[in-house]
Short mmCIF file of C-alpha atoms in Angstrom, two decimals:
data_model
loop_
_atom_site.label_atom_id
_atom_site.label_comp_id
_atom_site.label_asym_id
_atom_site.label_seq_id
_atom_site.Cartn_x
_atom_site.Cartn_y
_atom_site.Cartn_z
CA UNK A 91 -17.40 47.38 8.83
CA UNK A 92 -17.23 44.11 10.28
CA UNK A 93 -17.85 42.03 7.11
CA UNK A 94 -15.03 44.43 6.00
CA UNK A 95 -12.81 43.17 8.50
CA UNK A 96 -13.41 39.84 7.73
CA UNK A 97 -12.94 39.98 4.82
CA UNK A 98 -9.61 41.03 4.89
CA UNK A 99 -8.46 39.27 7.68
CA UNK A 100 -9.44 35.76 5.20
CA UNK A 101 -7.55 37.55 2.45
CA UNK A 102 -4.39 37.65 4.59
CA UNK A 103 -4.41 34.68 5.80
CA UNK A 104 -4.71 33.02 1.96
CA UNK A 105 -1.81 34.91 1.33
CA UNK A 106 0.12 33.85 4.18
CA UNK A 107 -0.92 30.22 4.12
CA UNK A 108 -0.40 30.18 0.12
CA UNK A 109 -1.21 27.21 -1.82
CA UNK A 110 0.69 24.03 -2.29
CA UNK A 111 3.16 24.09 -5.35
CA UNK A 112 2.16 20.76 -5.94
CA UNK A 113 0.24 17.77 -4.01
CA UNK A 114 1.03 13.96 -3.21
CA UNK A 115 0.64 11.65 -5.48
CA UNK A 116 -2.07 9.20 -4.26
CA UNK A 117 -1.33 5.06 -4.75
CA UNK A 118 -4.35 4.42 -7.31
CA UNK A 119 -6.12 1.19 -7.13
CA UNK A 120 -6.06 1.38 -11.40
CA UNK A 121 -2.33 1.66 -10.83
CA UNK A 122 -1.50 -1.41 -9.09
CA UNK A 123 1.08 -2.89 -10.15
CA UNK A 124 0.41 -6.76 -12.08
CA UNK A 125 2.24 -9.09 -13.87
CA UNK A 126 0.54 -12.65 -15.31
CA UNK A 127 1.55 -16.54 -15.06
CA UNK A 128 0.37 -19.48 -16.65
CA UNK A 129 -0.45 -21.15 -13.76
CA UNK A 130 -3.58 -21.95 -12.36
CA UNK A 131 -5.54 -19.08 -10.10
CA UNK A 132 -5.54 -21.66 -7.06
CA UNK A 133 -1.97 -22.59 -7.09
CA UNK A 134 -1.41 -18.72 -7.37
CA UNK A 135 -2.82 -18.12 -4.10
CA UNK A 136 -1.85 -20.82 -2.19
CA UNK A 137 1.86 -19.67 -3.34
CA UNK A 138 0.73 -16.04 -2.22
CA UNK A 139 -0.49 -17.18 1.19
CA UNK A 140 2.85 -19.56 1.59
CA UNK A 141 5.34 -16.59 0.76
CA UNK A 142 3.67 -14.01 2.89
CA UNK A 143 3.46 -16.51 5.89
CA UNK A 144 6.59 -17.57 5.67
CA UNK A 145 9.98 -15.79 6.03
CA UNK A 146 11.58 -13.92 5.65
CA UNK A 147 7.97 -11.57 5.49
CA UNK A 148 6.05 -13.49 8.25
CA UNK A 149 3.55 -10.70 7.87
CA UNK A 150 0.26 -13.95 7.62
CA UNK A 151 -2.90 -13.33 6.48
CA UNK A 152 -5.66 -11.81 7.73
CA UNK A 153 -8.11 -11.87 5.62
CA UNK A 154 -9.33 -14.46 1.95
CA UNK A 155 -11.88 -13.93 -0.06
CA UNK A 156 -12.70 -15.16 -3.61
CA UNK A 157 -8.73 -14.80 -4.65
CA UNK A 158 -8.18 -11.81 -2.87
CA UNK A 159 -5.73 -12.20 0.38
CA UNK A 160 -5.23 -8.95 2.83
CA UNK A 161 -2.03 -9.29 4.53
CA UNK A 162 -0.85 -8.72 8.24
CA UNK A 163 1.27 -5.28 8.54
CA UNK A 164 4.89 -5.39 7.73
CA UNK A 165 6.81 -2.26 9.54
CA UNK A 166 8.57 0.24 8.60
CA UNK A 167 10.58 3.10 9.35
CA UNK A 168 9.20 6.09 8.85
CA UNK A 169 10.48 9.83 7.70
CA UNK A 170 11.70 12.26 10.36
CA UNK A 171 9.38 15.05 11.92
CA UNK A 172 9.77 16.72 15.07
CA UNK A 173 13.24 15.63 15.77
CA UNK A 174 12.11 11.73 16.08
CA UNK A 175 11.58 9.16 13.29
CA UNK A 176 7.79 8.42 13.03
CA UNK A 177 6.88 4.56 12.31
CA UNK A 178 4.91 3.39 9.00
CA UNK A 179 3.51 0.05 8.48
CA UNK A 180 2.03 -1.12 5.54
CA UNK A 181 -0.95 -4.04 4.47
CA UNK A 182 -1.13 -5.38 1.14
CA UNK A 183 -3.94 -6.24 -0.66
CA UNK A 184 -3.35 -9.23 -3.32
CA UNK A 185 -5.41 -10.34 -5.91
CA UNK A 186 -5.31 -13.56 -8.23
CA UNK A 187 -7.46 -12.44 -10.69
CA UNK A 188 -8.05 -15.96 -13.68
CA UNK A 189 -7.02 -14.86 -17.07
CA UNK A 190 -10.25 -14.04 -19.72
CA UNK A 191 -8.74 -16.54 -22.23
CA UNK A 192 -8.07 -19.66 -20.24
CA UNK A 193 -9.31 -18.69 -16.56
CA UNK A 194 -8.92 -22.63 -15.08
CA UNK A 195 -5.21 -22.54 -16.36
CA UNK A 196 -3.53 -19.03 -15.76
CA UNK A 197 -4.32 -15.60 -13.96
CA UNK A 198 -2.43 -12.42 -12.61
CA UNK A 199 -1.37 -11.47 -9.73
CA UNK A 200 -2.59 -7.65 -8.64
CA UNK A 201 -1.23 -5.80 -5.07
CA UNK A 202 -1.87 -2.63 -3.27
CA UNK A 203 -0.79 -1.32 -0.41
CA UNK A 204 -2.35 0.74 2.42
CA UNK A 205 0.31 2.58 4.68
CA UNK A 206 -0.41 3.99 8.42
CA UNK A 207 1.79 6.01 10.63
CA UNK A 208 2.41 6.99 13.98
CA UNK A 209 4.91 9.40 15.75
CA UNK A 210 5.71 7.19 18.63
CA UNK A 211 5.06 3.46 19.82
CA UNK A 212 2.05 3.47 21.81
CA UNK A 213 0.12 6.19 19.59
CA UNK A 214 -2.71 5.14 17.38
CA UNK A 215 -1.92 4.71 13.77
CA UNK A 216 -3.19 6.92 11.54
CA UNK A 217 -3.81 6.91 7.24
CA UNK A 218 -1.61 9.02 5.98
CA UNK A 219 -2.61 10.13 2.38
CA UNK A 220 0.56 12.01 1.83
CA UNK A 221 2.73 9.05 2.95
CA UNK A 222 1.79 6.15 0.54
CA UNK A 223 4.32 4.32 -1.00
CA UNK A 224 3.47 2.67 -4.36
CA UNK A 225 7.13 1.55 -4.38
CA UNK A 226 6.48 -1.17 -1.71
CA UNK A 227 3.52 -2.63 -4.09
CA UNK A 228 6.01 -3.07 -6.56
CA UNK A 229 8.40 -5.22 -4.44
CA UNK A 230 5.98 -7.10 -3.04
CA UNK A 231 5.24 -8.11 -6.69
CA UNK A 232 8.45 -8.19 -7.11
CA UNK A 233 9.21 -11.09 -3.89
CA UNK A 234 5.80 -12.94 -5.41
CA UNK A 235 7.37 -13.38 -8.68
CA UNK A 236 10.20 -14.39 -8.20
CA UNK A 237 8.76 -17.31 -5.66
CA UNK A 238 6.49 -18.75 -8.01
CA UNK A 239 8.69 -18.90 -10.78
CA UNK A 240 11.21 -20.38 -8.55
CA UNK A 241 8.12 -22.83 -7.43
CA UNK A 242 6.24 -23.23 -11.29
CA UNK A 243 8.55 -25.31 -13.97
CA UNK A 244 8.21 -23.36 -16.89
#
């Protein structure tokens, strides 16, 4: 009787809960956005470090590691929930990766980002997987491009 019970009482709540109709898209590393420069891996990051330390990101760097730079947080704000906006900040991983072909001469530049939020200042930030935003991976690219081509005579 009781295994009965239970039984139904996990059917009903499956039916009241439902199912999602569809789920978040996660940012996948395999998706990061890249473009490529003739211009030499070391020159790439040192451009990298300048633009993120400078403004108008100031966001520094944290972390560098065999052409890979982590970023400081750049904020954001966030979507609205519970009659408040939350707050998002975001850390980029990017990656000068040397070119196969002629690796002392050119490479490409890789980034991904790694959002947190928080409902209120104070709070602890949190990783969100539903709130990831591939779209600030791609600017970032974008504001590294268009320094080093303003920076590289082509």
């Amino acid at each position: 009787m009781i295994n009965r019970h239970l039984a139904l009482a996990l059917a009903l709540l499956v039916f009241v809960t439902g199912c999602p109709s569809h789920f978040p898209e996660v940012a996948n590393a395999t998706q990061a956005p890249t473009l490529a420069y003739h211009v030499p891996p070391k020159e790439l990051i040192a451009i990298v470090k300048d633009v993120v330390s400078s403004p108008p990101l100031s966001i520094g760097v944290q972390e560098e590691k065999d052409g890979s730079i982590l970023t400081g947080w750049q904020s954001f704000p966030g979507e609205w929930h519970v009659a408040r906006r939350w707050q998002e900040r975001t850390q980029y991983r990017i990656t000068v990766i040397p070119d196969f072909n002629d690796a002392a001469n050119a490479g490409r530049i890789s980034v991904q980002q790694y959002t947190e939020t928080r409902a209120a200042e104070g709070m602890n930030w949190n990783a969100d997987p539903d709130v990831q935003r591939a779209g600030r991976a791609d600017d970032m690219l974008k504001t590294l491009d268009q320094a080093i081509r303003a920076r590289v005579k082509t």
